[in-house]
Each structure stands twice: as structure tokens, then as C-alpha cells.
PDB file of C-alpha atoms in Angstrom:
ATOM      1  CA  UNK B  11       0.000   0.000   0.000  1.00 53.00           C
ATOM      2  CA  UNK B  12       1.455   3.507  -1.513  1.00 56.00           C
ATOM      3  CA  UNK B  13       1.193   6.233   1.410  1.00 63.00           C
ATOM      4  CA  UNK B  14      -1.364   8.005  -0.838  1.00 62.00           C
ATOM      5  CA  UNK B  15      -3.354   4.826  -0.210  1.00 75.00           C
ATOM      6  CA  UNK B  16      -2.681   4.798   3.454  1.00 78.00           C
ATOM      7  CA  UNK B  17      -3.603   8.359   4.042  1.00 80.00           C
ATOM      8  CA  UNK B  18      -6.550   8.071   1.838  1.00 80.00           C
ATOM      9  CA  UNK B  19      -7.547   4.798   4.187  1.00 82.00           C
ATOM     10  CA  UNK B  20      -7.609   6.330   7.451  1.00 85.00           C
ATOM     11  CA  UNK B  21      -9.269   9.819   5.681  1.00 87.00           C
ATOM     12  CA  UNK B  22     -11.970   7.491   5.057  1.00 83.00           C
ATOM     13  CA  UNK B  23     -15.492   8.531   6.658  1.00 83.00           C
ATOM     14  CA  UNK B  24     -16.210   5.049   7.204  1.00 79.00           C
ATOM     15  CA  UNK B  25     -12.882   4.748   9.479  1.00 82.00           C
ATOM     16  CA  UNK B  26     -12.996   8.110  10.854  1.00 85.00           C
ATOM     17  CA  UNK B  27     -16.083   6.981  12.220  1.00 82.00           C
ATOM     18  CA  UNK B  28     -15.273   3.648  13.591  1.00 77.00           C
ATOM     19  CA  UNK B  29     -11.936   5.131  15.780  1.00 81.00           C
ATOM     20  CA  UNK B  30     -13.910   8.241  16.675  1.00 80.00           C
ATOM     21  CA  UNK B  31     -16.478   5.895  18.823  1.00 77.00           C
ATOM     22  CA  UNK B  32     -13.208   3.531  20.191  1.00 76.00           C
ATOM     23  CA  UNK B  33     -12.026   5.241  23.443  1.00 77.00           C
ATOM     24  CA  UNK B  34     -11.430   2.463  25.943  1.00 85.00           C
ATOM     25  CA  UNK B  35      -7.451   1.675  26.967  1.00 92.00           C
ATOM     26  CA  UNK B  36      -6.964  -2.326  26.628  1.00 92.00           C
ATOM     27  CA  UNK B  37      -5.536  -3.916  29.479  1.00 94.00           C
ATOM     28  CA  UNK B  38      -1.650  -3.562  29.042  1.00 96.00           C
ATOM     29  CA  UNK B  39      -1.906  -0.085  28.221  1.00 97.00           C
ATOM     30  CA  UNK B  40      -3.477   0.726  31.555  1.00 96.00           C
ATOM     31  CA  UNK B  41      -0.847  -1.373  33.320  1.00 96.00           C
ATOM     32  CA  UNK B  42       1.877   0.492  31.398  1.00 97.00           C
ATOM     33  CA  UNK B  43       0.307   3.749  31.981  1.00 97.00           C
ATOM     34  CA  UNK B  44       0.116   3.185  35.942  1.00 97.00           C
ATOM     35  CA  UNK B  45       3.731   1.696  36.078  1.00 96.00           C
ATOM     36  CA  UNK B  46       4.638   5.418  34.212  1.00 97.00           C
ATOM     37  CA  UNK B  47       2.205   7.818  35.611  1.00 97.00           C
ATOM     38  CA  UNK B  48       4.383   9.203  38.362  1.00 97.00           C
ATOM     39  CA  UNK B  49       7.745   9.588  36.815  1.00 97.00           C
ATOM     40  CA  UNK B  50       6.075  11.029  34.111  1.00 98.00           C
ATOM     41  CA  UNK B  51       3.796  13.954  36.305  1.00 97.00           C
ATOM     42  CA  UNK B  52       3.221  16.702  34.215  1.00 96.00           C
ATOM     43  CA  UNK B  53       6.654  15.804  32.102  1.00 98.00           C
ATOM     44  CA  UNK B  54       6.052  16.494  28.403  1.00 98.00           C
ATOM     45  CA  UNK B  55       5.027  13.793  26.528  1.00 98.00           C
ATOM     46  CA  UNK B  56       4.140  12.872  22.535  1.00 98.00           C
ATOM     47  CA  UNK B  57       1.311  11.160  21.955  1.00 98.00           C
ATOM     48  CA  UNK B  58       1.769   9.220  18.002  1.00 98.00           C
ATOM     49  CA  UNK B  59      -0.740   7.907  15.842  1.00 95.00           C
ATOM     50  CA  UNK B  60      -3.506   9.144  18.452  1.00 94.00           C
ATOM     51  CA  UNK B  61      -6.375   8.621  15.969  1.00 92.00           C
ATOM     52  CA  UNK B  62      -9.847   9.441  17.209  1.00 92.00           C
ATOM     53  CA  UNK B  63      -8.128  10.373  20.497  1.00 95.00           C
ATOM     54  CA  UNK B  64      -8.882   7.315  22.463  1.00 94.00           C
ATOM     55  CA  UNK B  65      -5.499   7.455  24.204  1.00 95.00           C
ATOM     56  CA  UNK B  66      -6.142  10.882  24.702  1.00 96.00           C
ATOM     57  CA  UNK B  67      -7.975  11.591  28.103  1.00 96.00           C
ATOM     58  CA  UNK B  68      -5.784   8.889  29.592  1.00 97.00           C
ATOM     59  CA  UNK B  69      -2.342  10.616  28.842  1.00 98.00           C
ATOM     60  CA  UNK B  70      -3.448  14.061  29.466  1.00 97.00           C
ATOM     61  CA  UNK B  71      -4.413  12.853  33.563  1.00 96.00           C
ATOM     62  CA  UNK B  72      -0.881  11.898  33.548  1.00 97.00           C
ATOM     63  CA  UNK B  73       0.169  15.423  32.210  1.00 97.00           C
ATOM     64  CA  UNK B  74      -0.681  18.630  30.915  1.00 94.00           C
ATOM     65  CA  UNK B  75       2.060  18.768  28.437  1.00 98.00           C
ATOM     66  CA  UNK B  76       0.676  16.632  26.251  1.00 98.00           C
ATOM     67  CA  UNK B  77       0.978  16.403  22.305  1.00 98.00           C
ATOM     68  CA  UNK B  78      -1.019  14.362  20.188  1.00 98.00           C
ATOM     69  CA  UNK B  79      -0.340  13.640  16.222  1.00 98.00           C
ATOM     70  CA  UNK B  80      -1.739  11.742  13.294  1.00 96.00           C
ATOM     71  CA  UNK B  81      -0.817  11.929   9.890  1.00 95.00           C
ATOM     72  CA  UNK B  82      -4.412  11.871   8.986  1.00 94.00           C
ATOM     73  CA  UNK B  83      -6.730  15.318   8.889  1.00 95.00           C
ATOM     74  CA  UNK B  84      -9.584  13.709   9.453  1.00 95.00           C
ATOM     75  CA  UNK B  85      -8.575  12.060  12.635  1.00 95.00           C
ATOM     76  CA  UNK B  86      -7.410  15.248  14.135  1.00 96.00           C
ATOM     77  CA  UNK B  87     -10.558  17.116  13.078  1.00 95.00           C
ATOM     78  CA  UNK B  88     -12.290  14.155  14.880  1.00 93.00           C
ATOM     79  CA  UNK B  89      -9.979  14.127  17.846  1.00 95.00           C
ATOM     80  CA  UNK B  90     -10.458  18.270  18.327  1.00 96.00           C
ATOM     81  CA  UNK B  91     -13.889  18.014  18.534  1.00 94.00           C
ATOM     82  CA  UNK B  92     -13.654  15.745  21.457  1.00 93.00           C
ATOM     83  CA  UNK B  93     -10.648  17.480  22.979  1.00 95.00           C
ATOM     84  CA  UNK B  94     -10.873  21.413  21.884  1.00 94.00           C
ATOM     85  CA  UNK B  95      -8.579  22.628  24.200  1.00 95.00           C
ATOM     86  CA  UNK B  96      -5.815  19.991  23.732  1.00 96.00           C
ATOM     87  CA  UNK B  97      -2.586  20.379  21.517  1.00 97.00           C
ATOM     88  CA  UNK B  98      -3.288  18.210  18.593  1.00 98.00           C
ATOM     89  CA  UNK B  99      -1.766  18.019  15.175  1.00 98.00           C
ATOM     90  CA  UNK B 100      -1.682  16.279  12.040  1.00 97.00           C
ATOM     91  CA  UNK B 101       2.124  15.560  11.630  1.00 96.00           C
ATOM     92  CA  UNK B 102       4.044  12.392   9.799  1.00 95.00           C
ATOM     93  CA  UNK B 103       5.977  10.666  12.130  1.00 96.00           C
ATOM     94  CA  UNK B 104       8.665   9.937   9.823  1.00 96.00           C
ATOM     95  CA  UNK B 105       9.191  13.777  10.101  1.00 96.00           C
ATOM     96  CA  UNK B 106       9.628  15.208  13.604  1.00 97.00           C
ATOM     97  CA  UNK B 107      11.274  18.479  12.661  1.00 97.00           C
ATOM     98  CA  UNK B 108       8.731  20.353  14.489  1.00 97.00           C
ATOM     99  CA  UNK B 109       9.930  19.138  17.722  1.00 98.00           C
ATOM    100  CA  UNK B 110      13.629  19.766  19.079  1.00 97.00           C
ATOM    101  CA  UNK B 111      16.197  17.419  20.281  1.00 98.00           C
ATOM    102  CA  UNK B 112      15.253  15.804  23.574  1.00 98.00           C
ATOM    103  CA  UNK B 113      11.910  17.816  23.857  1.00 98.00           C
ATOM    104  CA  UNK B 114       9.884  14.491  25.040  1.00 98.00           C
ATOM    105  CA  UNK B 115      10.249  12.947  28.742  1.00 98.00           C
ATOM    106  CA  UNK B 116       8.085   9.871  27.084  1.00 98.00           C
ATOM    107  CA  UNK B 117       6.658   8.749  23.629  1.00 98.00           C
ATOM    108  CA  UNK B 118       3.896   6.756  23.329  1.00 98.00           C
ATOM    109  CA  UNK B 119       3.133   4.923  19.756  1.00 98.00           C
ATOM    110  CA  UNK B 120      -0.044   2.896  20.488  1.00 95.00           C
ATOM    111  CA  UNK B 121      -2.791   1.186  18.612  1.00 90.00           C
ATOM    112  CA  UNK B 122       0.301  -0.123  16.455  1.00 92.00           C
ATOM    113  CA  UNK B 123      -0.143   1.801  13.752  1.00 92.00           C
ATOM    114  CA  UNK B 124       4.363   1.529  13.343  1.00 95.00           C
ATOM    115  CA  UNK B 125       3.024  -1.699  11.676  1.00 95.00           C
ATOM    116  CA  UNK B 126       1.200  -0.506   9.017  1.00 91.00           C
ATOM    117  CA  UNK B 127       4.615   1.535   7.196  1.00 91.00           C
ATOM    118  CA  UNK B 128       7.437   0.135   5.224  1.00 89.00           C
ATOM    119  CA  UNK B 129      10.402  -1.207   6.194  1.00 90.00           C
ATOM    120  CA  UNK B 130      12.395   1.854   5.761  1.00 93.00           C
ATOM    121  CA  UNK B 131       9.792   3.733   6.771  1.00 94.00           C
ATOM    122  CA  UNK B 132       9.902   1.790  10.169  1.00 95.00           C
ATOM    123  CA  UNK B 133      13.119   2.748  10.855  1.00 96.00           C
ATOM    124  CA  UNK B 134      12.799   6.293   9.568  1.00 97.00           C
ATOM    125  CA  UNK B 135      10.158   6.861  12.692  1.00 97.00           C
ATOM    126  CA  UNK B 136      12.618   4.820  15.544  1.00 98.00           C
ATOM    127  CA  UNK B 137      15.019   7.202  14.751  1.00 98.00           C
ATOM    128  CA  UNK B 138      13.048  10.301  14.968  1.00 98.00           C
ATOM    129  CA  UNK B 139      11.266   9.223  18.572  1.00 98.00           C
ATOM    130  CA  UNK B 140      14.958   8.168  20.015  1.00 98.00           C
ATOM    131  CA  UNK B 141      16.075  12.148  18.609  1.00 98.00           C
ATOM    132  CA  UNK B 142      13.042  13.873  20.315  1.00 98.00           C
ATOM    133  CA  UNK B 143      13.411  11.838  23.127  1.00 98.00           C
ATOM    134  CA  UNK B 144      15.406  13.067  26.469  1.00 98.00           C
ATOM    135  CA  UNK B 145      18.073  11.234  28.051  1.00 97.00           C
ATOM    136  CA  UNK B 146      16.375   8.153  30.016  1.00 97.00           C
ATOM    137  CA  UNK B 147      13.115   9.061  28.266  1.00 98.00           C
ATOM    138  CA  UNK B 148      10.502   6.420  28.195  1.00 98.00           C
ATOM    139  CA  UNK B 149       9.542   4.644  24.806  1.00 98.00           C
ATOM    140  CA  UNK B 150       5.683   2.791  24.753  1.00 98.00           C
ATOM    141  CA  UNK B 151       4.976   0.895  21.006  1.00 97.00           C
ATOM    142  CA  UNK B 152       2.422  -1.268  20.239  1.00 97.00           C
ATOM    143  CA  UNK B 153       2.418  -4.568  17.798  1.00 96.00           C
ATOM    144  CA  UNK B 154       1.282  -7.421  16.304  1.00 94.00           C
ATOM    145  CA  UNK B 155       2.323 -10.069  17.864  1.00 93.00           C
ATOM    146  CA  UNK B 156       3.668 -13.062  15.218  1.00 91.00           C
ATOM    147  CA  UNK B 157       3.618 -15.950  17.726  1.00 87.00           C
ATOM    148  CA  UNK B 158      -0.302 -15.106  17.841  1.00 82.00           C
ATOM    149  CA  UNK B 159      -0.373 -15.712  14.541  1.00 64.00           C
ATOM    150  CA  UNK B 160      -3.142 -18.513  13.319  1.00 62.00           C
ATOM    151  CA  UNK B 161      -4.349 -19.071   9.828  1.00 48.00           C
ATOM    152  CA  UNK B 162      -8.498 -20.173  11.496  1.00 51.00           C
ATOM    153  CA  UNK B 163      -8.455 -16.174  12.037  1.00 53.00           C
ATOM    154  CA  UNK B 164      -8.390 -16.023   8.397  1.00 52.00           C
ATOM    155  CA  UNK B 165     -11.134 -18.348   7.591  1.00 49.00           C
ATOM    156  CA  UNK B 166     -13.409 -16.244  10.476  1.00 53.00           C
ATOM    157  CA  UNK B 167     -13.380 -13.805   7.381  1.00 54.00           C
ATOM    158  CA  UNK B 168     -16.274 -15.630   5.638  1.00 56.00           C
ATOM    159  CA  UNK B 169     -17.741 -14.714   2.406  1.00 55.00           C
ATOM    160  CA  UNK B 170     -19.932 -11.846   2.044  1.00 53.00           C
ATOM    161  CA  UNK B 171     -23.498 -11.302   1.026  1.00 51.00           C
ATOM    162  CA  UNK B 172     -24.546  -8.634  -1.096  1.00 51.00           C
ATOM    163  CA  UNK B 173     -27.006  -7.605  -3.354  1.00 51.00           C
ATOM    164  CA  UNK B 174     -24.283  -5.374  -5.418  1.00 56.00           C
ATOM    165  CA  UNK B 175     -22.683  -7.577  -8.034  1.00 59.00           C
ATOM    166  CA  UNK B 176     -19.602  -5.104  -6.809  1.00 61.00           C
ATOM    167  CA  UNK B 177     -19.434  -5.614  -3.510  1.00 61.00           C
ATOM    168  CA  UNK B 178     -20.114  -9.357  -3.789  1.00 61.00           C
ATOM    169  CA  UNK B 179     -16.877  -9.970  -6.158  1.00 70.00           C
ATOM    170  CA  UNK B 180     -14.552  -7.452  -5.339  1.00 72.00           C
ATOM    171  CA  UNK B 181     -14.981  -7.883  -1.360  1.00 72.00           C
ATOM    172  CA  UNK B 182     -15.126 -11.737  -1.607  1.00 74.00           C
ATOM    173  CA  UNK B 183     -11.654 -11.505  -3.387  1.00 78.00           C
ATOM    174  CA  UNK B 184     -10.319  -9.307  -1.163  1.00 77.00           C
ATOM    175  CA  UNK B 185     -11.019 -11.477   1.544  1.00 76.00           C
ATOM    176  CA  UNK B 186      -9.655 -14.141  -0.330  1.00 78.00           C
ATOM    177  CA  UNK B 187      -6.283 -12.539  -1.541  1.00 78.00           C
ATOM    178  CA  UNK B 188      -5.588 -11.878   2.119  1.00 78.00           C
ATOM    179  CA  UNK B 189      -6.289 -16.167   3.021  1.00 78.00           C
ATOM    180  CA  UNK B 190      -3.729 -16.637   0.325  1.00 81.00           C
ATOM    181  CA  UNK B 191      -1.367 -13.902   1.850  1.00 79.00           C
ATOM    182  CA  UNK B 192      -1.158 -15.040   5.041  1.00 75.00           C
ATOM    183  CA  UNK B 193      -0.814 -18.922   4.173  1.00 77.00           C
ATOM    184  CA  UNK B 194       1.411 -18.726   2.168  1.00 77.00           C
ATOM    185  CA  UNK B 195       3.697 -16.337   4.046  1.00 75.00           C
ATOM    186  CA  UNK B 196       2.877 -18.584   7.069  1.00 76.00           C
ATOM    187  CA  UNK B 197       4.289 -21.170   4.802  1.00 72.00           C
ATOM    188  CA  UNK B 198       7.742 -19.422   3.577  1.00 73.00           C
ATOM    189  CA  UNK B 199       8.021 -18.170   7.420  1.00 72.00           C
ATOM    190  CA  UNK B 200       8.182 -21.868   8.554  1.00 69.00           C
ATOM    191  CA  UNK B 201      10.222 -22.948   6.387  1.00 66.00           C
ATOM    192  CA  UNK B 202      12.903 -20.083   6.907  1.00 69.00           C
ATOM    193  CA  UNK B 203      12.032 -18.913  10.244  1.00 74.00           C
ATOM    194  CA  UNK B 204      12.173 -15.484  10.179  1.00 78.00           C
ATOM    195  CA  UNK B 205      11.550 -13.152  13.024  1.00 86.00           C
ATOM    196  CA  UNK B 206       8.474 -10.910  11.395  1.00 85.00           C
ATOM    197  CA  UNK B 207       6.304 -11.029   8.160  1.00 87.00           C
ATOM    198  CA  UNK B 208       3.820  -8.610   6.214  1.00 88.00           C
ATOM    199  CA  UNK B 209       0.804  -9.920   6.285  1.00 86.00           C
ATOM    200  CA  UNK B 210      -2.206  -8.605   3.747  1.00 83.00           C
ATOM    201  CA  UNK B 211      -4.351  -7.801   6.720  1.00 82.00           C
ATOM    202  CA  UNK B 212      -8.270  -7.524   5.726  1.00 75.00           C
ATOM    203  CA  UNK B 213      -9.741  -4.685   7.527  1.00 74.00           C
ATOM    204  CA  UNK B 214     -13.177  -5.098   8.946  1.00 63.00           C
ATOM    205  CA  UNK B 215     -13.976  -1.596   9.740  1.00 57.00           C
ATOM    206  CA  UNK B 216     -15.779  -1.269   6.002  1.00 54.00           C
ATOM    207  CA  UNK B 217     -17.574  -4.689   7.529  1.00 53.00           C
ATOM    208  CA  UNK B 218     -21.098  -3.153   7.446  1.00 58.00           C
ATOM    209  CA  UNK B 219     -21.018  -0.530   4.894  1.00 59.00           C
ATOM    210  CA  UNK B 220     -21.770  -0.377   1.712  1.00 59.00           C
ATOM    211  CA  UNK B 221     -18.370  -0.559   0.383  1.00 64.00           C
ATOM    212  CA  UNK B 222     -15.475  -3.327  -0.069  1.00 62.00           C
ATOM    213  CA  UNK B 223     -13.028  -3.844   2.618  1.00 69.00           C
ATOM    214  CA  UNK B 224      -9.296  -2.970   2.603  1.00 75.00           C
ATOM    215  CA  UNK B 225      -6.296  -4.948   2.317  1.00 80.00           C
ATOM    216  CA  UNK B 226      -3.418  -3.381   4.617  1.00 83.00           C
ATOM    217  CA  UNK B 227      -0.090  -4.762   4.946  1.00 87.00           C
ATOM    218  CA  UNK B 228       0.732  -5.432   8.749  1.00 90.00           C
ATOM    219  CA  UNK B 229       3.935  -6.183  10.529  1.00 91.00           C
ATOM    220  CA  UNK B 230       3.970  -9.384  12.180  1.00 93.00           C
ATOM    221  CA  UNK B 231       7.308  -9.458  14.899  1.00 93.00           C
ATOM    222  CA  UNK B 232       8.302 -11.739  17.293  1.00 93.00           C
ATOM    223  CA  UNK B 233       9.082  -9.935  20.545  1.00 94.00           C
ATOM    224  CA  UNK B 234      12.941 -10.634  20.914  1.00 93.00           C
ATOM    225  CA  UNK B 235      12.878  -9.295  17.111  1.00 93.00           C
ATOM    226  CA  UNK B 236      11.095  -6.115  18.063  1.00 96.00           C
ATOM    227  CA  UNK B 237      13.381  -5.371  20.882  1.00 96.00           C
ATOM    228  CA  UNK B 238      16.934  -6.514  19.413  1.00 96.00           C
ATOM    229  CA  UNK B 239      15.336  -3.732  16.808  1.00 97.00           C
ATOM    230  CA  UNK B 240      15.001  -1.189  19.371  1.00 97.00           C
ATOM    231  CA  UNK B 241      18.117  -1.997  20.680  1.00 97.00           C
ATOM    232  CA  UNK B 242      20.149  -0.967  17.459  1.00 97.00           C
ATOM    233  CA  UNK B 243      18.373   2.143  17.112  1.00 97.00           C
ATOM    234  CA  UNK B 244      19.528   3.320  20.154  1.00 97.00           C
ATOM    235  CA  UNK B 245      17.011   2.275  23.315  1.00 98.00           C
ATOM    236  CA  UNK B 246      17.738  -0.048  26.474  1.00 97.00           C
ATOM    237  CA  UNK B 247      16.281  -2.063  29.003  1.00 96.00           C
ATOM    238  CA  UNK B 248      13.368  -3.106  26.142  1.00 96.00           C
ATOM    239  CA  UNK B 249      11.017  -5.638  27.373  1.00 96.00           C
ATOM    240  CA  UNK B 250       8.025  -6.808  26.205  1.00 96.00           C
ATOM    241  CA  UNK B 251       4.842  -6.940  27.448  1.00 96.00           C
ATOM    242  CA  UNK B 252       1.221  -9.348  26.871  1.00 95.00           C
ATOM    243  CA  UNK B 253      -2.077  -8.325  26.641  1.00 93.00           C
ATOM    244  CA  UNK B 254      -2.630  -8.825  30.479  1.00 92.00           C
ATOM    245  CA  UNK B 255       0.184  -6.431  30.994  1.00 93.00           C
ATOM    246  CA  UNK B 256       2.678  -9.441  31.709  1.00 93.00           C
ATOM    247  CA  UNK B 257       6.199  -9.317  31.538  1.00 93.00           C
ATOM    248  CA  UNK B 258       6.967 -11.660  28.173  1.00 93.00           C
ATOM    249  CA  UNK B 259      10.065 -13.311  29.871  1.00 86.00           C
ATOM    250  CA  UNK B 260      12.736 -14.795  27.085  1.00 79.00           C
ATOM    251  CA  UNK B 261      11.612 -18.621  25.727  1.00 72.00           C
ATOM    252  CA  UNK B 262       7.986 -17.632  26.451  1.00 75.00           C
ATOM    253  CA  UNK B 263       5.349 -17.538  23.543  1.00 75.00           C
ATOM    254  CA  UNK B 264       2.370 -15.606  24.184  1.00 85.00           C
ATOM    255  CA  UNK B 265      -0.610 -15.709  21.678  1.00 83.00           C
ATOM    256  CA  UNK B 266      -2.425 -12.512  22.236  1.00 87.00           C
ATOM    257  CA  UNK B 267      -2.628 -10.574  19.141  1.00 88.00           C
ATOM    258  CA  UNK B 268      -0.517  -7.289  20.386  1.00 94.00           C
ATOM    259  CA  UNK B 269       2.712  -6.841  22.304  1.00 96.00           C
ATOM    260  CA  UNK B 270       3.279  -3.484  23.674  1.00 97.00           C
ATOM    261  CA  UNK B 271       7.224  -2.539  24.532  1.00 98.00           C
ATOM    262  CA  UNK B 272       8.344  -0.328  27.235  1.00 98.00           C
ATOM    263  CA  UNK B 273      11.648   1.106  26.690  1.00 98.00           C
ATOM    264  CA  UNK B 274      14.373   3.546  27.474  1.00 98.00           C
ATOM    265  CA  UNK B 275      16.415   6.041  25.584  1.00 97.00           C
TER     266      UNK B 275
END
């Protein structure tokens, strides 16, 4: 997916509305949010790929200095009419000139929306958040987890009904491009082991409209992968953490769909 495609995606009125009505924290993210909370007392912190705002309320109890960006307008025009009086702003992460060297006590990078970019890309955006980071500043990321991975969540995507000829091919085959996507990535990822894959994710958030689904590629990582790759771009003590908020000690699999990370710069 082309970052025309991507912005055009989450512009969507169909996804703008879906985030815009998500505001609950899942269970790690409250756990990682009360194990922060003090240290980070009205410390200035950078709230990325916000969305909606559903992290929004949550971060801003922990401080006033609070930033939140999205690279898409419509989820900042969304957020600020929730949140009026907070500082929100529709930046790229892969560009953080706005911000100065070492302006952030924590960033927080939830919802794992660091999956949905290129590899590159990916990088671009670790080293950005490690520059706008302070010394000993705190690093939260969400991801997919790859250990969770399990091709009977691709057959839950059944066919669809429609009455549109349209809808009935083109969203059926989207549904059935992703099936082939993830087994036969599964398939090359057993057979070489590797430590992540892109997936073709089918979105459901089109699910009840009247309108074909999307196909978004999606980082898969295992969690020693994602923190030896915070580790060489420049962050310590990484550990990971399950949905229950868990430490992910080494040698343990976990299947629960996202990881979050807690790190240091």
C-alpha cells in the first residue's frame, strides 16, 4: 500500500467513524500507563498515531504537556472536537522536525499503527522518537504479535453477502487474496524462520457498509525481534509486554494478538 493509499484509508469517513467511537485503553496499556504515571507527572510527553483520540484523556491525567499527532486530517478534526482545548496536530511521524532534540520525557506509539509503514519507513520513525526523546526518556509501542499468529483467524473472514454484483466480487476476493497472503507467508516463514512477516491484513472496519473492505499490509514481529530492533536504534532495558500487561520473559510464547514494549532512551 502507496502512502497516498494509506492516508486516503484512514481519511476514510467510514474509518474516521469507527476510531472516533473507540475510546477504551486495553488492558496492558493501563498497566503500562500506571507503572509510568508518576515519573512522568506533568513531564512532556508525545502522543503518536492518536487517531480518534482514544489514548487521549488517559495521557493528558498523567500530564498537561501533552501532544497528540496523526498523519491523517480527518482524525485530528475528529480528535479536536472531542478534545478542543488539547494540543493536537496532524504531523508524519517519519518527520519530527517540528519538535527539538530531547523535547519528550516519554513517547507513546499505540494502537500499532508503526506496523502498518514500510520497512524503511519503520526505521525512519525509531530514529526520529529516540532524537526527540530526552536522556532516560521512556519509549511505549504497540504490535502485532507473530507468535499469535493462526491461519483459522483467516477463515473467520467468511464470504460476504450482497445484493451489489460489486461488492459481492470485489470484497469476496479481497477477503480471499488476504487467506492466500497469510498462508502462504505462514508457509515461507516456517520454512525459513524469520523473526516478522507482512501480512495482507483484511480490515473489517468497512464490515457493514456499503463498500469493499481494505487490504493493509501489517507487521507481524516476534518480541525478541522487536526489541533486538530497538536496541540498534539506540534504546535499552526493552522488554516486552502481553495483553494482560505481563512481563513476556525470554523462551515464552504468548498468543495474544498485540505486544506493547516499554523502553528507554
Amino acid at each position: 500500500m502507496t502512502q497516498h493509499s494509506l492516508q486516503a484509508y484512514y481519511n476514510d469517513p467510514e474509518v474516521l467513524r469507527h476510531y472516533k467511537d473507540y475510546g477504551k485503553l486495553e488492558a496492558a496499556e493501563a498497566v503500562l500507563l500506571s507503572r509510568v504515571k508518576d515519573e512522568l507527572k506533568d513531564q512532556p510527553i508525545l502522543d503518536i498515531g492518536m487517531g480518534g483520540g482514544r489514548t487521549t484523556p488517559y495521557l493528558r491525567q498523567i500530564s498537561n504537556s501533552y501532544i497528540g499527532i496523526d498523519f491523517s486530517v480527518g482524525m485530528i478534526r475528529s480528535a479536536r472536537q472531542k478534545f478542543s482545548d488539547a494540543n493536537l496536530l496532524v504531523r508524519d511521524a517519519k518527520d519530527l522536525s517540528i519538535f527539538h532534540d530531547g523535547q519528550f520525557a516519554a513517547v507513546f506509539f499505540l494502537g500499532a499503527g508503526l506496523d502498518d509503514v514500510s520497512a524503511k519507513d519503520r526505521l525512519r520513525i525509531l530514529k526520529e522518537i529516540h532524537r526527540v526523546l530526552r536522556s532516560r526518556g521512556i519509549f511505549i509501542l504497540a504490535g502485532h504479535n507473530l507468535e499469535a499468529h493462526d491461519m483459522r483467524l483467516c477463515l473467520e473472514n467468511k464470504l460476504r453477502l450482497s445484493g451489489r454484483p460489486r461488492i459481492l466480487i470485489s470484497d469476496n476476493l479481497l477477503r480471499l487474496r488476504s487467506y492466500i497472503s497469510h498462508f502462504g507467508r505462514k508457509v515461507l516463514n516456517i520454512i525459513h524462520d524469520k523473526s516478522y512477516v507482512i501480512y495482507m491484513d483484511y480490515d473489517e472496519c468497512f464490515a457493514d457498509s456499503p463498500k469493499p473492505g481494505m487490504l493493509l499490509p501489517t507487521y507481524y514481529m516476534r518480541s525478541d525481534a522487536q526489541i533486538k530492533q530497538l536496541s540498534e536504534n539506540g534504546f535499552c532495558q526493552a522488554e516486552a509486554i502481553d495483553e494482560n500487561g505481563k512481563t513476556v520473559e525470554k523462551d515464552r510464547v504468548t498468543k495474544g494478538l498485540f505486544l506493547h514494549y516499554i523502553a528507554r532512551k
